[in-house]
Short mmCIF file of C-alpha atoms in Angstrom, two decimals:
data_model
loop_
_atom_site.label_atom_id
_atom_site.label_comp_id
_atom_site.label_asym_id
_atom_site.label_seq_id
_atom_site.Cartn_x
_atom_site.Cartn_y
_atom_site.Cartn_z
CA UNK A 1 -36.38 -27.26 14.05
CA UNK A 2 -34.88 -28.07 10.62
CA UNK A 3 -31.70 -26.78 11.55
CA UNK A 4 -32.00 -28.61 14.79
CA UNK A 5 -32.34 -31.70 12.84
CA UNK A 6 -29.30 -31.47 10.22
CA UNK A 7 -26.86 -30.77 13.42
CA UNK A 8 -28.37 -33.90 14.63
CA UNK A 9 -27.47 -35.86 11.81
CA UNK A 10 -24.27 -34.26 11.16
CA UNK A 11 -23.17 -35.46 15.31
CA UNK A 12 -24.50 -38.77 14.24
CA UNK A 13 -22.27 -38.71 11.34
CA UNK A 14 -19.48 -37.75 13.02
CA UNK A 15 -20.19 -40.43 16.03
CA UNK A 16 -20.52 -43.55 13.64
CA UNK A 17 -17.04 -42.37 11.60
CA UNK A 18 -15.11 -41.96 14.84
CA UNK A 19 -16.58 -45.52 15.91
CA UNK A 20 -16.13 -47.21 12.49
CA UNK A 21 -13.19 -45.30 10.72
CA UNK A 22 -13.38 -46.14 6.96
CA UNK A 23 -13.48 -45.02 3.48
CA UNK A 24 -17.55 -43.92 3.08
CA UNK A 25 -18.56 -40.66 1.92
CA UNK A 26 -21.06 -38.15 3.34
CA UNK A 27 -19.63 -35.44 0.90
CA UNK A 28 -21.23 -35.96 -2.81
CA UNK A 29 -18.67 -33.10 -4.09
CA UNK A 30 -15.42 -34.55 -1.87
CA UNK A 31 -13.30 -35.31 -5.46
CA UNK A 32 -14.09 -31.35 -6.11
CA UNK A 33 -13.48 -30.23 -2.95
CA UNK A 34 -9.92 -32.39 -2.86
CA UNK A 35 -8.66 -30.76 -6.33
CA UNK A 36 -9.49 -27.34 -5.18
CA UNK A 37 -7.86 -27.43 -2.26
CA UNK A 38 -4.31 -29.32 -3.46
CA UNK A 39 -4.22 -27.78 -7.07
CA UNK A 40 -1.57 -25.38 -6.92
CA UNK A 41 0.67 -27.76 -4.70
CA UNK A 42 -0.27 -30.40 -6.69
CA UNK A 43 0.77 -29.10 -10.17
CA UNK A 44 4.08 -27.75 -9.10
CA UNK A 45 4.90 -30.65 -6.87
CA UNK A 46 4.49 -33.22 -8.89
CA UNK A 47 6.66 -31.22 -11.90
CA UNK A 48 9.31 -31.89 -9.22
CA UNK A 49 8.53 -35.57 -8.15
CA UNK A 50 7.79 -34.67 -4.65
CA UNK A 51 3.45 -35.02 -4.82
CA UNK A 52 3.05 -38.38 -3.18
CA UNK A 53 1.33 -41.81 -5.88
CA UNK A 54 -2.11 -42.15 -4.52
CA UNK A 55 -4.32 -44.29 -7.06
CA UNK A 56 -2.10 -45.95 -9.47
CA UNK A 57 -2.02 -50.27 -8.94
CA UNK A 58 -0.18 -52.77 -10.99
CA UNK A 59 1.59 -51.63 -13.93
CA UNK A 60 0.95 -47.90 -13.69
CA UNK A 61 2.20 -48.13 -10.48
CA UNK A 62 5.55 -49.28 -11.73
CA UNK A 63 5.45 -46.67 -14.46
CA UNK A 64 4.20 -43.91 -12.20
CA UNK A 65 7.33 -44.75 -9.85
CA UNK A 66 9.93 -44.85 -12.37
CA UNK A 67 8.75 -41.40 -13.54
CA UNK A 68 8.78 -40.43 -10.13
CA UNK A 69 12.43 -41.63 -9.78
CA UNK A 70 13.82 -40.03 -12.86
CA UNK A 71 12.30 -37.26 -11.54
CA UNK A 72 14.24 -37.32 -8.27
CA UNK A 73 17.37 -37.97 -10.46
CA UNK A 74 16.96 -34.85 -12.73
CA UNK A 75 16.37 -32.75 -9.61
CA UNK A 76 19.33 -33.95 -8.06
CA UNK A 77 21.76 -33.57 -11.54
CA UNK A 78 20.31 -29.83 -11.65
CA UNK A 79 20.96 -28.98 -8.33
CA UNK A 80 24.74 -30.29 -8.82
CA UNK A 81 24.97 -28.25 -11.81
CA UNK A 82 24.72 -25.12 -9.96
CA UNK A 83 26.00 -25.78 -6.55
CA UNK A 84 29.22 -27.41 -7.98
CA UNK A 85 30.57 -25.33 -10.24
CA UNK A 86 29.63 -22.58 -7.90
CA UNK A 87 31.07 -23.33 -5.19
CA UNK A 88 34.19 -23.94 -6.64
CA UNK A 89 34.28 -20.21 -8.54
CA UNK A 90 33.69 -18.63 -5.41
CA UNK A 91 36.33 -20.66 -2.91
CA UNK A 92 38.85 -21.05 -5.60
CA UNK A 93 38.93 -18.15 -8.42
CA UNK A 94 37.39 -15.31 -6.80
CA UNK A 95 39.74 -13.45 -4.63
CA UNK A 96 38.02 -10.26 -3.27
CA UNK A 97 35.55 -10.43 -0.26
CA UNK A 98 33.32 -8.21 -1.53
CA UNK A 99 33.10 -10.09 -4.77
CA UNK A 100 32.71 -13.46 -2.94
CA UNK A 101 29.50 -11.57 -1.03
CA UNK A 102 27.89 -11.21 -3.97
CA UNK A 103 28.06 -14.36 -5.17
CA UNK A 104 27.57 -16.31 -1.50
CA UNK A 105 23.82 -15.35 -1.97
CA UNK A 106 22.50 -17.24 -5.18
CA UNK A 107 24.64 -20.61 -3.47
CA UNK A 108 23.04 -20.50 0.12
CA UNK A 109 19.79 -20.43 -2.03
CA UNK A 110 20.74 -23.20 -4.03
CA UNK A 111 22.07 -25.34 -1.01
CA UNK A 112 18.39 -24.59 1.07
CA UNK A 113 16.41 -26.05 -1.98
CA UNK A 114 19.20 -29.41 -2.43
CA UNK A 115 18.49 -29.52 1.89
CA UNK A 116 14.65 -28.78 1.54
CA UNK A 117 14.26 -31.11 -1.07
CA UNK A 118 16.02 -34.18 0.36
CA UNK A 119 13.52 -33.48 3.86
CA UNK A 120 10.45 -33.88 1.93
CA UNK A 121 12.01 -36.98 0.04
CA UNK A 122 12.78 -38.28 3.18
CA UNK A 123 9.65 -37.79 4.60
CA UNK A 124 7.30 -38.40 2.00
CA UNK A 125 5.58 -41.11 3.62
CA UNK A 126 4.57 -38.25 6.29
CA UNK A 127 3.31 -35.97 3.33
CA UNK A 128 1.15 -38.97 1.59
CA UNK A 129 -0.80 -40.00 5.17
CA UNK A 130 -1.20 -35.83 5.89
CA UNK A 131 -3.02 -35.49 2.42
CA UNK A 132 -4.88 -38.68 2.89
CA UNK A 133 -6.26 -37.42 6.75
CA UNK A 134 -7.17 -34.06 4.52
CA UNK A 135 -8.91 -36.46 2.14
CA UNK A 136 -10.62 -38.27 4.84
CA UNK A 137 -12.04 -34.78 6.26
CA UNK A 138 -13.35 -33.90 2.87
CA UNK A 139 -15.10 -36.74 2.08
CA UNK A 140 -16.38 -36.09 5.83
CA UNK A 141 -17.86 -32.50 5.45
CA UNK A 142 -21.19 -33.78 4.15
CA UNK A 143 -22.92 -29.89 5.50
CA UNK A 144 -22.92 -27.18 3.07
CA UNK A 145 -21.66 -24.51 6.38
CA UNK A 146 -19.10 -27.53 7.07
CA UNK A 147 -17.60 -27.31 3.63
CA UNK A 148 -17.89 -23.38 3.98
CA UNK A 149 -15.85 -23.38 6.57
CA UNK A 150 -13.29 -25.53 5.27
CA UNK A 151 -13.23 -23.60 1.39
CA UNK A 152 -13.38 -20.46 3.28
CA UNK A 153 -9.98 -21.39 5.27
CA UNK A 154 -8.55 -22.95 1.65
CA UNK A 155 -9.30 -19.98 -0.20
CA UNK A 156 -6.42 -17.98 2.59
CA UNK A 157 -4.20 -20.34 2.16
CA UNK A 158 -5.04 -20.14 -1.99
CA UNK A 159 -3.92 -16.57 -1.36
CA UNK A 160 -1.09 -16.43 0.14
CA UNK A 161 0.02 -19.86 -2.10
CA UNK A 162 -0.46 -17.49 -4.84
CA UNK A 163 1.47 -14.53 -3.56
CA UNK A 164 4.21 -16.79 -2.61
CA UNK A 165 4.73 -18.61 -6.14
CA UNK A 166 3.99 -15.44 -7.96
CA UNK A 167 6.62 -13.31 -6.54
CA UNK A 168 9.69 -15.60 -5.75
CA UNK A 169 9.48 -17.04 -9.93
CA UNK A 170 8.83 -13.35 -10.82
CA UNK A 171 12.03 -12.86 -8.55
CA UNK A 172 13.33 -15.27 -10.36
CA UNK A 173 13.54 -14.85 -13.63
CA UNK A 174 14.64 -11.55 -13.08
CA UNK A 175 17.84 -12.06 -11.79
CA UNK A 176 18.36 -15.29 -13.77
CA UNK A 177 17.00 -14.61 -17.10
CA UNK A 178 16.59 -10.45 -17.75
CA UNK A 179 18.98 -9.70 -15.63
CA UNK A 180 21.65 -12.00 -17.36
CA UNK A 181 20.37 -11.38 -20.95
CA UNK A 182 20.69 -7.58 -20.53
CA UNK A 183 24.42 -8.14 -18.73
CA UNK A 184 26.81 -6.51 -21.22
CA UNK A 185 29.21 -9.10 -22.78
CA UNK A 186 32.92 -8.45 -21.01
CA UNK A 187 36.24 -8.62 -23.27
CA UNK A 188 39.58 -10.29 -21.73
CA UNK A 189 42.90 -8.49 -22.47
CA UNK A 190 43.48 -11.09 -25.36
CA UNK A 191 40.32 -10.25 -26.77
CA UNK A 192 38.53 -13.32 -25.25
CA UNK A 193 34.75 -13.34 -24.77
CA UNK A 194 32.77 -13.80 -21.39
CA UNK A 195 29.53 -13.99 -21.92
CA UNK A 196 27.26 -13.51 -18.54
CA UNK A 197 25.61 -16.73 -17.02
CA UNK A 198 23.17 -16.98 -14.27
CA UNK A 199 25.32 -18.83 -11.96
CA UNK A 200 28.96 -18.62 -12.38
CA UNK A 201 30.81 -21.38 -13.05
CA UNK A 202 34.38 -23.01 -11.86
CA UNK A 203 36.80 -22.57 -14.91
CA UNK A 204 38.42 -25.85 -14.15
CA UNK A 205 35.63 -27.89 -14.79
CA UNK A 206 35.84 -26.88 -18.31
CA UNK A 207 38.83 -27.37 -20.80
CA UNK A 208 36.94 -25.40 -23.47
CA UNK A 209 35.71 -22.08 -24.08
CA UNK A 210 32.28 -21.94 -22.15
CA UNK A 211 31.26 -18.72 -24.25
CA UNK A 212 31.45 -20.48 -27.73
CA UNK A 213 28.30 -21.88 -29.26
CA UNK A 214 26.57 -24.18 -28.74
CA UNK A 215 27.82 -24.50 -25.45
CA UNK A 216 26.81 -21.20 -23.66
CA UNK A 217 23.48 -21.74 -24.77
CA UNK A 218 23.67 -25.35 -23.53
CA UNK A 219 24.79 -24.53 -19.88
CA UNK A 220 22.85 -21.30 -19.89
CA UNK A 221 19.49 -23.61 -20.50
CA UNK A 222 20.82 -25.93 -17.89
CA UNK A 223 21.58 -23.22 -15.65
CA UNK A 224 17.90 -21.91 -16.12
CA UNK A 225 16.37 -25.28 -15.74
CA UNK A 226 18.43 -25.71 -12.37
CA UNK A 227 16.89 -22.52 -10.97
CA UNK A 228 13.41 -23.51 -12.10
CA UNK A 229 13.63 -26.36 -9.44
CA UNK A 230 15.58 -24.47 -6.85
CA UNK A 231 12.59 -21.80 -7.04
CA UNK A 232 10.09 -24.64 -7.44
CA UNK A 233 11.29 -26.42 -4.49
CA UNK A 234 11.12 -22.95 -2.54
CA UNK A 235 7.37 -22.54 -3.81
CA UNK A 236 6.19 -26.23 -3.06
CA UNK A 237 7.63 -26.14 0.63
CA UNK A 238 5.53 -23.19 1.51
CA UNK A 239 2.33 -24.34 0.18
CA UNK A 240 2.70 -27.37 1.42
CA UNK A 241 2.74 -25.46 4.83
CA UNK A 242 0.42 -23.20 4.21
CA UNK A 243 -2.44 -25.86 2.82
CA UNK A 244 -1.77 -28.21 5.94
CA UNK A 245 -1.88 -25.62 8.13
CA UNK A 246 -4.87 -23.83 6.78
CA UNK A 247 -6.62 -27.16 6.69
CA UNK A 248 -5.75 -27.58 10.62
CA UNK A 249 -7.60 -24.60 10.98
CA UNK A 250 -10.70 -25.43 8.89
CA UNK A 251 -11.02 -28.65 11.11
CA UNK A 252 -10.56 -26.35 14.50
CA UNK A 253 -13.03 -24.05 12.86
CA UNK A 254 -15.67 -26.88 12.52
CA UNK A 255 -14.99 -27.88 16.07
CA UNK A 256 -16.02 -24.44 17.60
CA UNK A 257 -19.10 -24.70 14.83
CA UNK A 258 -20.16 -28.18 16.98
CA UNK A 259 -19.49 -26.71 20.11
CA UNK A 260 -21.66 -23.93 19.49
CA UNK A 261 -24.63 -26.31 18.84
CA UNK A 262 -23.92 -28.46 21.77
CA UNK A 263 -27.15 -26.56 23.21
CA UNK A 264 -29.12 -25.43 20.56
CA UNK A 265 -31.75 -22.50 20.31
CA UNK A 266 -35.60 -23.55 20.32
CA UNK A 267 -36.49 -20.84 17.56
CA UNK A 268 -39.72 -20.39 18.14
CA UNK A 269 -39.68 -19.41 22.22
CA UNK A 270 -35.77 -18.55 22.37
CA UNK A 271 -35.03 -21.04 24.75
CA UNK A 272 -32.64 -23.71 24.91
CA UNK A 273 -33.50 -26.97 24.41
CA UNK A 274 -32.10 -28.93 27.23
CA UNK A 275 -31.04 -32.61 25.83
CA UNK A 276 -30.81 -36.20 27.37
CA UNK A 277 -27.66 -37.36 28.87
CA UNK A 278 -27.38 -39.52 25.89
CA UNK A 279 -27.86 -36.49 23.02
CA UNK A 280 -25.21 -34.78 25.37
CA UNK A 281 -22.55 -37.73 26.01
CA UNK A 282 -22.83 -38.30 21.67
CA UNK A 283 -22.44 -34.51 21.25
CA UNK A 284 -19.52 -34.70 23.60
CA UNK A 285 -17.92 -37.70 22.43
CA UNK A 286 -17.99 -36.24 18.67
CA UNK A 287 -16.63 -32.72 19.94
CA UNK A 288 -14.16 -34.40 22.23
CA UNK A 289 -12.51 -37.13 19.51
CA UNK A 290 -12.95 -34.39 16.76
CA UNK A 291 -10.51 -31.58 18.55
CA UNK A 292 -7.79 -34.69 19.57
CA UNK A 293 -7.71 -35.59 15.77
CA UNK A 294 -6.87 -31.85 14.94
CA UNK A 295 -4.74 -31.76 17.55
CA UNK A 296 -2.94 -34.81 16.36
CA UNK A 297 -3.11 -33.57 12.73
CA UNK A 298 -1.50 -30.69 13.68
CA UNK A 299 1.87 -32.62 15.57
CA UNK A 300 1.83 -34.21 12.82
CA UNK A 301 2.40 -31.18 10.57
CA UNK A 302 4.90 -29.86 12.97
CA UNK A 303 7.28 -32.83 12.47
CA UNK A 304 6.88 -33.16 9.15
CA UNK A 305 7.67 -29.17 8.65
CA UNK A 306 9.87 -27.83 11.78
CA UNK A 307 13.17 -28.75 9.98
CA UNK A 308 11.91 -27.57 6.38
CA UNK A 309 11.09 -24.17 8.46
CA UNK A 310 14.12 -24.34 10.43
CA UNK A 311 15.82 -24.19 6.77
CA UNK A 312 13.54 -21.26 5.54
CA UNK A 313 14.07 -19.04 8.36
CA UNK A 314 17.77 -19.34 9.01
CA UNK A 315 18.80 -18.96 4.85
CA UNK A 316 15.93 -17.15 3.96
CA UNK A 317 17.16 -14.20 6.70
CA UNK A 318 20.62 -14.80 5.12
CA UNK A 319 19.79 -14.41 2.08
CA UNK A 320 17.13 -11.24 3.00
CA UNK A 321 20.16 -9.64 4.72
CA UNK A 322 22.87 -10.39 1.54
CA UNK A 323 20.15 -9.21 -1.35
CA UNK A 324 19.64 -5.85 0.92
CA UNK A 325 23.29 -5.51 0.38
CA UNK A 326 23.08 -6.42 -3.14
CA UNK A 327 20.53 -3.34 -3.80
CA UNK A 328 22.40 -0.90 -1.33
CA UNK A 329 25.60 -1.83 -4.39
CA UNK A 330 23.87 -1.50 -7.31
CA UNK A 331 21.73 1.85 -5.50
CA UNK A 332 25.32 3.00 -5.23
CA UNK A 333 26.21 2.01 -8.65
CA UNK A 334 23.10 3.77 -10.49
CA UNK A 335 21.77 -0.10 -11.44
CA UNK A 336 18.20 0.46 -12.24
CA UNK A 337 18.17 -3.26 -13.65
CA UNK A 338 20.00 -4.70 -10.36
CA UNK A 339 17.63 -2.03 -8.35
CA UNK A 340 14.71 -3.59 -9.63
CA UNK A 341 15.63 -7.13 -9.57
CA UNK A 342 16.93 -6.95 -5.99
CA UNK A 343 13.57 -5.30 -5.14
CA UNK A 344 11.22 -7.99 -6.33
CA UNK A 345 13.85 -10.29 -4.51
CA UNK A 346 13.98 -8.66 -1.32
CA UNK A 347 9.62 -8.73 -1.28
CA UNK A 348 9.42 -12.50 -2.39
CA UNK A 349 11.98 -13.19 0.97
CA UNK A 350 9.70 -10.91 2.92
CA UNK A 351 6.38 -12.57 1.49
CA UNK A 352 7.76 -16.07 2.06
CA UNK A 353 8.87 -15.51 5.75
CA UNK A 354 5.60 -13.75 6.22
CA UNK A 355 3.56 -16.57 5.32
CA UNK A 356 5.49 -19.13 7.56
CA UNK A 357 4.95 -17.03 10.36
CA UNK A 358 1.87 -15.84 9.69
CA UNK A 359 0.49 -19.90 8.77
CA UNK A 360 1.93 -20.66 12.60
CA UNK A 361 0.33 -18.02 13.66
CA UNK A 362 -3.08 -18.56 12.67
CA UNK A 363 -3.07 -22.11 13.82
CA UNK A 364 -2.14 -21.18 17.65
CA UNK A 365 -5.17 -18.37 17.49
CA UNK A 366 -7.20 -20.98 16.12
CA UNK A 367 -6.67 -23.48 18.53
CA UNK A 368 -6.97 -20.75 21.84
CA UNK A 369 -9.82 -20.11 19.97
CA UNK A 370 -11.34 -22.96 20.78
CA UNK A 371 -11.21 -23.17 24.44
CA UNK A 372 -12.85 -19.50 24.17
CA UNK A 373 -16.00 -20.25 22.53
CA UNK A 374 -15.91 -23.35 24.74
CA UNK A 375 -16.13 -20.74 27.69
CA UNK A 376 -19.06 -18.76 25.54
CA UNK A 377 -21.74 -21.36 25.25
CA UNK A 378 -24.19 -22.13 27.63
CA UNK A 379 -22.36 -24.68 29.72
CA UNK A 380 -24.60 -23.64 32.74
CA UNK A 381 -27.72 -25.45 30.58
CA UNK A 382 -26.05 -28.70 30.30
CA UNK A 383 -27.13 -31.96 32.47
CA UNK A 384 -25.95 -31.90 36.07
CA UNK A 385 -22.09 -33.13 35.69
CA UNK A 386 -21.96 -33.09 32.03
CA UNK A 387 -20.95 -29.57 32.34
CA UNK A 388 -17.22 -30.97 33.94
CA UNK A 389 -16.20 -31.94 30.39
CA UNK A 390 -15.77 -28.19 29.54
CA UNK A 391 -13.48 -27.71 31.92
CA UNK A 392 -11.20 -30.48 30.13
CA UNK A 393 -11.85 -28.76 26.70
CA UNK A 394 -10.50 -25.70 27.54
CA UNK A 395 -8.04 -27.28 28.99
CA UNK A 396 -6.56 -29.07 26.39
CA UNK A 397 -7.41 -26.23 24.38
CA UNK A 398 -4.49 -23.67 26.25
CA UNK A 399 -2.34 -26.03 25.81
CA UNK A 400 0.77 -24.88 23.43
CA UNK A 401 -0.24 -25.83 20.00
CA UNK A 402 2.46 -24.50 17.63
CA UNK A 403 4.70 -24.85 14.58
CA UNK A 404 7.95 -24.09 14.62
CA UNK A 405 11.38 -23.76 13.23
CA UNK A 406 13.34 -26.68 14.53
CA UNK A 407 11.72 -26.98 17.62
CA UNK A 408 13.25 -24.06 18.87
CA UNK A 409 11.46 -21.22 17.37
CA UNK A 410 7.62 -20.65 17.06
CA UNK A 411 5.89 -18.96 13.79
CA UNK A 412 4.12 -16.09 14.96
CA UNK A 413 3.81 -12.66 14.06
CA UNK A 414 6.19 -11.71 17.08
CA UNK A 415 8.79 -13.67 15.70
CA UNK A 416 8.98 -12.73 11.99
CA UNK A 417 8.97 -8.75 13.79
CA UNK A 418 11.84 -10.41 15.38
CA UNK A 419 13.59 -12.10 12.43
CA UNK A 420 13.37 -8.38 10.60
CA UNK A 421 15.27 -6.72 13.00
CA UNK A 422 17.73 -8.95 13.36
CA UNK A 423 18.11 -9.13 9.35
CA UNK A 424 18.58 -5.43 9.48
CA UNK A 425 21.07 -5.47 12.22
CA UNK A 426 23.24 -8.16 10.35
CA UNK A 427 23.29 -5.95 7.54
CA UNK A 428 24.34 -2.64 9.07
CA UNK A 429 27.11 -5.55 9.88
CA UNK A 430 27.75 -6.51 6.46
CA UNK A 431 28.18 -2.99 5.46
CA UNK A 432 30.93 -1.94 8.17
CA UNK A 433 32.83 -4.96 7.35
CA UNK A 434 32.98 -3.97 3.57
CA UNK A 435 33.20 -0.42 3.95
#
């Protein structure tokens, strides 16, 4: 009967939000459960001046928006730095195709985060009213088995956050930093030195010897500070997906927990309690407005994310197909170094197109899901009539509810099978045209 009573008050909770929308709190532990949820995106998002200003007003506002501007600037500079003088090298001064292969690789990366970046600039108004509607459920989930459900579905995205960010700056400081430092430094003909750089660079840009000190040192640390935000942009992206979409699916979670105590168990006899047509129509009207809002969450998710995806999965297979060239060279070559750096490459591209697919994926079981357990309960035991309303829930409920990749391809398991095999039929490809 206890338990009977705490679902009772959390419908009634539910009910009067949904009536009167506002700011109150039925979550003592909301601020905790906010900060453990966003803390990885957070941190490295705001490094990059993409987390959205929440709570500043009057003059830290103004501060916190310059700093967020100079920010934006820096990013911007950094990117230039590398595409640039990239470019340039590999259009202008390098001559042989095979050469100009392995250097297209490192640019189409560099180009995604510049592309990546300016979408969630652009749409950053989108991200701040997301986080605040994952706020708002927080401060909503005022049941210990409600937050459970929601920390249980944070702590998966938490996980694959983690494997993400770990393996694509693991990835890259590899190739940009050990890879480069233990590069053997080349002599010219005249006895000129070339030390290696992480990115190469477009001779023309520089009337001076880019080797010398203090110079090398000053465009290898640029260089280095450029790839920190291409690979932070790369990282932030994903969890951004992954948190929003793992949230979605905390919220569809609680609404099969509701609909599962639409009729509840006695406990003492084992029989259902059957409930006034009042209980039933507030039970309803909490289940009914609860699922919409998730559903409406999650279009919102898919707008703000298809073309960021869209991005991901057309370069990232690019770039998965040139770096599986790259290691079949240096496995050629004997390049244990290259071997291994290509490696840890290759599985960060893997693990990042994974988790897109696998985010989408979870969300469109989660929402059949629903319309299941709708079928499951004891819809039979409801009032005469009140039992129609399931038939609406499932409904809705079979609907397509998806993310995708531009509108024009969903993230699912299938798919990322899909986006393998066509990686590794582009690269048998690559390797007849170079042959």
């Amino acid at each position: 009967m206890a338990e009977m009573k705490r679902m009772e008050d959390v419908f009634a909770y539910y009910d009067e939000r949904m009536k009167k929308p506002g700011p109150s709190c039925s979550n003592e532990k909301f601020e905790e459960d906010v900060k453990y949820a966003t803390a990885l995106n957070r941190r490295i998002a705001n490094a990059i001046g993409i987390w959205p200003i929440f709570t500043s007003t009057g003059a830290r506002l103004g501060f916190d928006i310059c700093v967020k501007t100079l920010k934006n600037a820096a990013v911007y500079i950094l990117l230039s730095f590398l595409l640039v003088p990239g470019i340039l090298h590999i259009v202008v001064e390098e001559g042989k195709l095979k050469a100009k292969i392995l250097k297209t690789g490192p640019m189409i990366l560099n180009t995604m985060a510049l592309l990546k970046y300016s979408v969630m600039l652009f749409r950053k108004s989108q991200i701040q009213e997301c986080l605040k509607q994952l706020e708002s459920d927080w401060r909503k989930a005022g049941n210990d088995e409600l937050r459970a459900l929601m920390r249980r579905n944070t702590a998966v995205g938490h996980r694959l956050s983690r494997v993400c960010v770990a393996t694509f700056y693991v990835g890259g400081i590899f190739y940009r930093l050990i890879k480069t430092l233990l590069t053997p430094i080349r002599y010219t003909k005249d006895g000129l030195m070339i030390k290696p750089l992480p990115s190469p660079l477009y001779k023309g840009l520089f009337r001076f010897n880019t080797s010398a000190s203090p110079v090398y040192e000053t465009i290898f640390a640029t260089q280095m500070m450029s790839g920190f935000v291409v690979h932070s942009t790369t990282v932030t992206t994903c969890s951004y997906a992954v948190l929003l979409a793992t949230h979605a699916c905390g919220q569809l979670d609680i609404v099969v927990y509701l609909l599962k105590r639409l009729i509840e168990d006695d406990g003492d006899n084992g029989r259902l309690t059957r409930v006034g047509n009042e209980a039933v129509d507030r039970k309803l009207r909490v289940i009914v407005q609860l699922h919409l809002k998730v559903l409406r969450f999650i279009s919102s998710v898919e707008d703000l994310m298809n073309q960021i995806c869209l991005v991901e999965i057309l370069g990232g297979s690019t770039i998965l197909c040139l770096t599986s060239f790259y290691f079949i060279v240096d496995l050629q070559s004997n390049d244990a170094l290259g071997l291994f750096t290509y490696m840890v490459m290759i599985t960060s591209l893997i693990a990042l197109l994974f988790t897109y697919c696998y985010v989408g994926e979870i969300v469109s079981d989660k929402a059949k899901k629903v319309g299941a357990k709708t079928y499951m309960i004891n819809w039979y035991d409801l009032p005469p009539k009140k039992g129609l309303c399931i038939g609406l829930i499932i409904s809705v409920a079979h609907s397509p509810v998806q993310l995708t990749a531009g509108k024009m391809l969903e993230l699912s398991m299938y798919n990322f099978g899909c986006i393998m095999k066509s990686t590794a039929g582009y690269l048998n490809l690559l390797r007849t045209i170079t042959d």
